[in-house]
Structure formats: structure tokens, C-alpha cells
Amino acid sequence: MAKDKGTKLIANNKKAFHDYFIEESYEAGISLAGTEVKSLRLGQCSIKEAYITIDNSEVFIHKMHINPYEKGNIFNKDPLRKRKLLLHRYEINKLIGRTKEKGYTLVPLKVYFKDSLVKVEIGLAKGKKLYDKRQDIAKKDMKREAERDFKVRNLK
């Protein structure tokens, strides 16, 4: 049985891009149980409320919800348990240094399959102020309005 090539998106965190400026992103593996992987293959995952912490030079993701696999019975794990992320030591040391700076945090951006392995893209993020969010909304509205005008002109 050949491995799947390419990437397949499982979950995306649009809220992170609205609430934070993403300065750097990293690809991390994730330590999962077998039934969790089967559930992810069915696309049953949510990272909207998830956050990332660093404890004793290990990176963990908290509140990442993976629905229990329906045929997993006793082998199912707690859907909200903390899971270990797999990064290189130098990446972890870099993240530790950057998160100690004021205003920086780690947020999960997306969960996806890459060549049959589950990966999590994490972002080093700095929080947006309310006026930054308003500016982003205004830019999106202007872009949407311009696209609508362009579409109407081309239909005539």
C-alpha cells in the first residue's frame, strides 16, 4: 500500500489570523494514538480554542478537540487531552526565547496530513489591538467592494 503524496488540510484556524499578527510559522509533528489518527482521517478536528505551551523544554498543544473514533470503543482517548508537539531542539530554544518577550504567544494555525503524517503548523504571534482589527476589516470590505464593482462592469 503506497503512501499518499501531498497535503490534505484537516482543520484551519481563521480566528488566529484575525486576532494576531503571525510573524513566523513552524511545522511540527504531533504525538497521537491510533484511534485519534483514524478520527483525523475523517476530518473530525477543531483547533479554534487551542493554544500552545512550553513546559520543561517540551511543546504541548492544549484544548485541541479530536472527536472520539466511533469504532474505537475502549481505545479512545480524551478528546481534549494535551498532546506533545515534535520539534527540533534549536526550534524549541528559539521559541522559548521569543515567547518570553512581551506580547508574543504560540498559536496553532492549521492541522494537515503531509505524506500520511499528521502535522501542525504553529505560529509565533503578536496580539492585535482593536484598531488593528478594525483596519483589517475595513481593508477586506474595500477589497470585496472593488471585486464586486469589477464583476458588475465586466458583465455589461
PDB file of C-alpha atoms in Angstrom:
ATOM      1  CA  MET A   1       0.000   0.000   0.000  1.00  0.00           C
ATOM      2  CA  ALA A   2       1.617   3.251  -1.167  1.00  0.00           C
ATOM      3  CA  LYS A   3       1.701   6.388   0.928  1.00  0.00           C
ATOM      4  CA  ASP A   4      -0.404   9.371  -0.118  1.00  0.00           C
ATOM      5  CA  LYS A   5       1.685  12.171  -1.593  1.00  0.00           C
ATOM      6  CA  GLY A   6       0.897  15.814  -0.986  1.00  0.00           C
ATOM      7  CA  THR A   7      -1.030  17.561   1.742  1.00  0.00           C
ATOM      8  CA  LYS A   8      -4.635  17.334   2.906  1.00  0.00           C
ATOM      9  CA  LEU A   9      -5.991  20.052   5.174  1.00  0.00           C
ATOM     10  CA  ILE A  10      -7.867  18.807   8.247  1.00  0.00           C
ATOM     11  CA  ALA A  11      -8.514  21.980  10.284  1.00  0.00           C
ATOM     12  CA  ASN A  12      -7.761  25.659   9.821  1.00  0.00           C
ATOM     13  CA  ASN A  13      -7.685  28.404  12.475  1.00  0.00           C
ATOM     14  CA  LYS A  14      -9.025  31.555  10.784  1.00  0.00           C
ATOM     15  CA  LYS A  15      -9.550  33.205  14.172  1.00  0.00           C
ATOM     16  CA  ALA A  16      -5.781  33.261  14.771  1.00  0.00           C
ATOM     17  CA  PHE A  17      -5.202  35.428  11.703  1.00  0.00           C
ATOM     18  CA  HIS A  18      -7.916  37.817  12.879  1.00  0.00           C
ATOM     19  CA  ASP A  19      -6.630  38.128  16.450  1.00  0.00           C
ATOM     20  CA  TYR A  20      -2.841  38.026  15.898  1.00  0.00           C
ATOM     21  CA  PHE A  21      -0.030  39.183  13.636  1.00  0.00           C
ATOM     22  CA  ILE A  22       1.710  35.949  12.618  1.00  0.00           C
ATOM     23  CA  GLU A  23       5.448  36.651  12.460  1.00  0.00           C
ATOM     24  CA  GLU A  24       6.914  33.160  11.961  1.00  0.00           C
ATOM     25  CA  SER A  25       5.447  29.735  11.379  1.00  0.00           C
ATOM     26  CA  TYR A  26       6.836  26.300  12.140  1.00  0.00           C
ATOM     27  CA  GLU A  27       5.804  22.810  11.091  1.00  0.00           C
ATOM     28  CA  ALA A  28       5.580  20.360  13.983  1.00  0.00           C
ATOM     29  CA  GLY A  29       4.716  16.704  14.216  1.00  0.00           C
ATOM     30  CA  ILE A  30       2.197  15.618  16.812  1.00  0.00           C
ATOM     31  CA  SER A  31       2.133  12.581  19.088  1.00  0.00           C
ATOM     32  CA  LEU A  32      -1.221  10.806  18.676  1.00  0.00           C
ATOM     33  CA  ALA A  33      -2.897   7.499  19.475  1.00  0.00           C
ATOM     34  CA  GLY A  34      -4.116   5.230  16.663  1.00  0.00           C
ATOM     35  CA  THR A  35      -7.812   5.991  17.054  1.00  0.00           C
ATOM     36  CA  GLU A  36      -7.059   9.724  17.006  1.00  0.00           C
ATOM     37  CA  VAL A  37      -5.381   9.371  13.615  1.00  0.00           C
ATOM     38  CA  LYS A  38      -8.383   7.462  12.287  1.00  0.00           C
ATOM     39  CA  SER A  39     -10.669  10.213  13.524  1.00  0.00           C
ATOM     40  CA  LEU A  40      -8.456  12.842  11.859  1.00  0.00           C
ATOM     41  CA  ARG A  41      -8.689  10.955   8.567  1.00  0.00           C
ATOM     42  CA  LEU A  42     -12.446  11.537   8.796  1.00  0.00           C
ATOM     43  CA  GLY A  43     -11.763  15.272   9.315  1.00  0.00           C
ATOM     44  CA  GLN A  44     -13.095  15.435  12.889  1.00  0.00           C
ATOM     45  CA  CYS A  45     -10.851  18.043  14.485  1.00  0.00           C
ATOM     46  CA  SER A  46     -11.153  21.589  15.839  1.00  0.00           C
ATOM     47  CA  ILE A  47      -8.362  23.975  16.840  1.00  0.00           C
ATOM     48  CA  LYS A  48     -10.388  27.164  17.372  1.00  0.00           C
ATOM     49  CA  GLU A  49      -9.889  27.182  21.154  1.00  0.00           C
ATOM     50  CA  ALA A  50      -6.458  25.518  21.130  1.00  0.00           C
ATOM     51  CA  TYR A  51      -3.278  27.078  22.487  1.00  0.00           C
ATOM     52  CA  ILE A  52       0.351  26.014  22.809  1.00  0.00           C
ATOM     53  CA  THR A  53       2.607  25.996  25.875  1.00  0.00           C
ATOM     54  CA  ILE A  54       6.237  25.100  26.531  1.00  0.00           C
ATOM     55  CA  ASP A  55       6.918  23.053  29.693  1.00  0.00           C
ATOM     56  CA  ASN A  56      10.391  21.731  30.589  1.00  0.00           C
ATOM     57  CA  SER A  57      11.661  22.284  27.021  1.00  0.00           C
ATOM     58  CA  GLU A  58       8.745  20.306  25.565  1.00  0.00           C
ATOM     59  CA  VAL A  59       5.974  21.824  23.456  1.00  0.00           C
ATOM     60  CA  PHE A  60       2.337  20.862  24.112  1.00  0.00           C
ATOM     61  CA  ILE A  61      -0.947  21.747  22.465  1.00  0.00           C
ATOM     62  CA  HIS A  62      -3.960  22.121  24.774  1.00  0.00           C
ATOM     63  CA  LYS A  63      -7.718  22.041  24.014  1.00  0.00           C
ATOM     64  CA  MET A  64      -7.289  20.659  20.509  1.00  0.00           C
ATOM     65  CA  HIS A  65     -10.548  18.753  20.102  1.00  0.00           C
ATOM     66  CA  ILE A  66     -10.384  15.439  18.224  1.00  0.00           C
ATOM     67  CA  ASN A  67     -13.719  13.630  18.211  1.00  0.00           C
ATOM     68  CA  PRO A  68     -13.556  10.059  19.535  1.00  0.00           C
ATOM     69  CA  TYR A  69     -13.398   7.451  16.782  1.00  0.00           C
ATOM     70  CA  GLU A  70     -16.826   5.809  16.623  1.00  0.00           C
ATOM     71  CA  LYS A  71     -15.424   2.279  16.231  1.00  0.00           C
ATOM     72  CA  GLY A  72     -12.629   2.767  18.753  1.00  0.00           C
ATOM     73  CA  ASN A  73     -14.501   1.726  21.946  1.00  0.00           C
ATOM     74  CA  ILE A  74     -12.009   1.318  24.863  1.00  0.00           C
ATOM     75  CA  PHE A  75      -9.027   2.608  22.868  1.00  0.00           C
ATOM     76  CA  ASN A  76     -10.441   6.137  22.509  1.00  0.00           C
ATOM     77  CA  LYS A  77      -8.587   8.879  24.373  1.00  0.00           C
ATOM     78  CA  ASP A  78      -9.948  12.033  25.992  1.00  0.00           C
ATOM     79  CA  PRO A  79     -10.879  14.430  23.138  1.00  0.00           C
ATOM     80  CA  LEU A  80      -9.333  17.478  24.860  1.00  0.00           C
ATOM     81  CA  ARG A  81      -6.173  15.951  26.323  1.00  0.00           C
ATOM     82  CA  LYS A  82      -2.871  17.760  25.907  1.00  0.00           C
ATOM     83  CA  ARG A  83      -0.715  16.397  23.115  1.00  0.00           C
ATOM     84  CA  LYS A  84       3.023  16.677  22.627  1.00  0.00           C
ATOM     85  CA  LEU A  85       4.342  18.506  19.572  1.00  0.00           C
ATOM     86  CA  LEU A  86       7.552  17.294  17.970  1.00  0.00           C
ATOM     87  CA  LEU A  87      10.084  19.985  17.084  1.00  0.00           C
ATOM     88  CA  HIS A  88      13.861  20.169  16.804  1.00  0.00           C
ATOM     89  CA  ARG A  89      15.724  21.314  19.928  1.00  0.00           C
ATOM     90  CA  TYR A  90      17.021  24.509  18.291  1.00  0.00           C
ATOM     91  CA  GLU A  91      13.469  25.439  17.228  1.00  0.00           C
ATOM     92  CA  ILE A  92      12.192  24.914  20.780  1.00  0.00           C
ATOM     93  CA  ASN A  93      15.025  27.047  22.205  1.00  0.00           C
ATOM     94  CA  LYS A  94      14.247  29.800  19.704  1.00  0.00           C
ATOM     95  CA  LEU A  95      10.541  29.682  20.614  1.00  0.00           C
ATOM     96  CA  ILE A  96      11.318  29.812  24.339  1.00  0.00           C
ATOM     97  CA  GLY A  97      13.363  32.965  23.821  1.00  0.00           C
ATOM     98  CA  ARG A  98      10.753  34.669  21.633  1.00  0.00           C
ATOM     99  CA  THR A  99       7.750  33.845  23.841  1.00  0.00           C
ATOM    100  CA  LYS A 100       9.460  35.409  26.864  1.00  0.00           C
ATOM    101  CA  GLU A 101       9.278  38.756  25.051  1.00  0.00           C
ATOM    102  CA  LYS A 102       6.227  40.829  25.891  1.00  0.00           C
ATOM    103  CA  GLY A 103       3.201  40.267  23.668  1.00  0.00           C
ATOM    104  CA  TYR A 104       4.308  37.057  21.932  1.00  0.00           C
ATOM    105  CA  THR A 105       2.477  33.752  22.087  1.00  0.00           C
ATOM    106  CA  LEU A 106       2.220  30.474  20.188  1.00  0.00           C
ATOM    107  CA  VAL A 107      -0.988  29.597  18.330  1.00  0.00           C
ATOM    108  CA  PRO A 108      -1.902  26.630  16.120  1.00  0.00           C
ATOM    109  CA  LEU A 109      -2.678  27.722  12.564  1.00  0.00           C
ATOM    110  CA  LYS A 110      -3.663  24.513  10.820  1.00  0.00           C
ATOM    111  CA  VAL A 111      -3.628  20.726  11.085  1.00  0.00           C
ATOM    112  CA  TYR A 112      -2.961  18.687   7.971  1.00  0.00           C
ATOM    113  CA  PHE A 113      -1.694  15.400   6.584  1.00  0.00           C
ATOM    114  CA  LYS A 114       1.683  15.544   4.866  1.00  0.00           C
ATOM    115  CA  ASP A 115       2.584  12.250   3.185  1.00  0.00           C
ATOM    116  CA  SER A 116       0.346  10.311   5.619  1.00  0.00           C
ATOM    117  CA  LEU A 117       1.857  12.037   8.697  1.00  0.00           C
ATOM    118  CA  VAL A 118      -0.178  14.440  10.828  1.00  0.00           C
ATOM    119  CA  LYS A 119       1.447  17.872  11.061  1.00  0.00           C
ATOM    120  CA  VAL A 120       0.512  21.043  12.932  1.00  0.00           C
ATOM    121  CA  GLU A 121       1.559  24.460  11.700  1.00  0.00           C
ATOM    122  CA  ILE A 122       2.213  26.701  14.685  1.00  0.00           C
ATOM    123  CA  GLY A 123       2.724  30.431  14.525  1.00  0.00           C
ATOM    124  CA  LEU A 124       4.711  32.817  16.653  1.00  0.00           C
ATOM    125  CA  ALA A 125       2.135  35.551  17.065  1.00  0.00           C
ATOM    126  CA  LYS A 126       1.825  39.032  18.481  1.00  0.00           C
ATOM    127  CA  GLY A 127      -1.636  40.171  19.595  1.00  0.00           C
ATOM    128  CA  LYS A 128      -3.550  42.762  17.589  1.00  0.00           C
ATOM    129  CA  LYS A 129      -5.126  45.804  19.156  1.00  0.00           C
ATOM    130  CA  LEU A 130      -8.760  46.659  18.472  1.00  0.00           C
ATOM    131  CA  TYR A 131      -7.857  49.390  15.971  1.00  0.00           C
ATOM    132  CA  ASP A 132      -5.681  46.906  14.014  1.00  0.00           C
ATOM    133  CA  LYS A 133      -8.644  44.552  13.731  1.00  0.00           C
ATOM    134  CA  ARG A 134     -10.851  47.403  12.516  1.00  0.00           C
ATOM    135  CA  GLN A 135      -8.292  48.333   9.858  1.00  0.00           C
ATOM    136  CA  ASP A 136      -8.173  44.735   8.626  1.00  0.00           C
ATOM    137  CA  ILE A 137     -11.970  44.566   8.419  1.00  0.00           C
ATOM    138  CA  ALA A 138     -12.050  47.862   6.506  1.00  0.00           C
ATOM    139  CA  LYS A 139      -9.418  46.596   4.034  1.00  0.00           C
ATOM    140  CA  LYS A 140     -11.384  43.386   3.446  1.00  0.00           C
ATOM    141  CA  ASP A 141     -14.587  45.353   2.879  1.00  0.00           C
ATOM    142  CA  MET A 142     -12.864  47.664   0.382  1.00  0.00           C
ATOM    143  CA  LYS A 143     -11.363  44.699  -1.467  1.00  0.00           C
ATOM    144  CA  ARG A 144     -14.713  42.909  -1.576  1.00  0.00           C
ATOM    145  CA  GLU A 145     -16.428  46.081  -2.861  1.00  0.00           C
ATOM    146  CA  ALA A 146     -13.779  46.561  -5.570  1.00  0.00           C
ATOM    147  CA  GLU A 147     -14.158  42.949  -6.720  1.00  0.00           C
ATOM    148  CA  ARG A 148     -17.944  43.358  -6.836  1.00  0.00           C
ATOM    149  CA  ASP A 149     -17.630  46.556  -8.942  1.00  0.00           C
ATOM    150  CA  PHE A 150     -15.160  44.860 -11.284  1.00  0.00           C
ATOM    151  CA  LYS A 151     -17.515  41.898 -11.711  1.00  0.00           C
ATOM    152  CA  VAL A 152     -20.511  44.177 -12.471  1.00  0.00           C
ATOM    153  CA  ARG A 153     -18.512  46.165 -15.075  1.00  0.00           C
ATOM    154  CA  ASN A 154     -17.391  43.003 -16.861  1.00  0.00           C
ATOM    155  CA  LEU A 155     -20.920  41.595 -17.059  1.00  0.00           C
ATOM    156  CA  LYS A 156     -22.223  44.613 -19.036  1.00  0.00           C
TER     157      LYS A 156
END
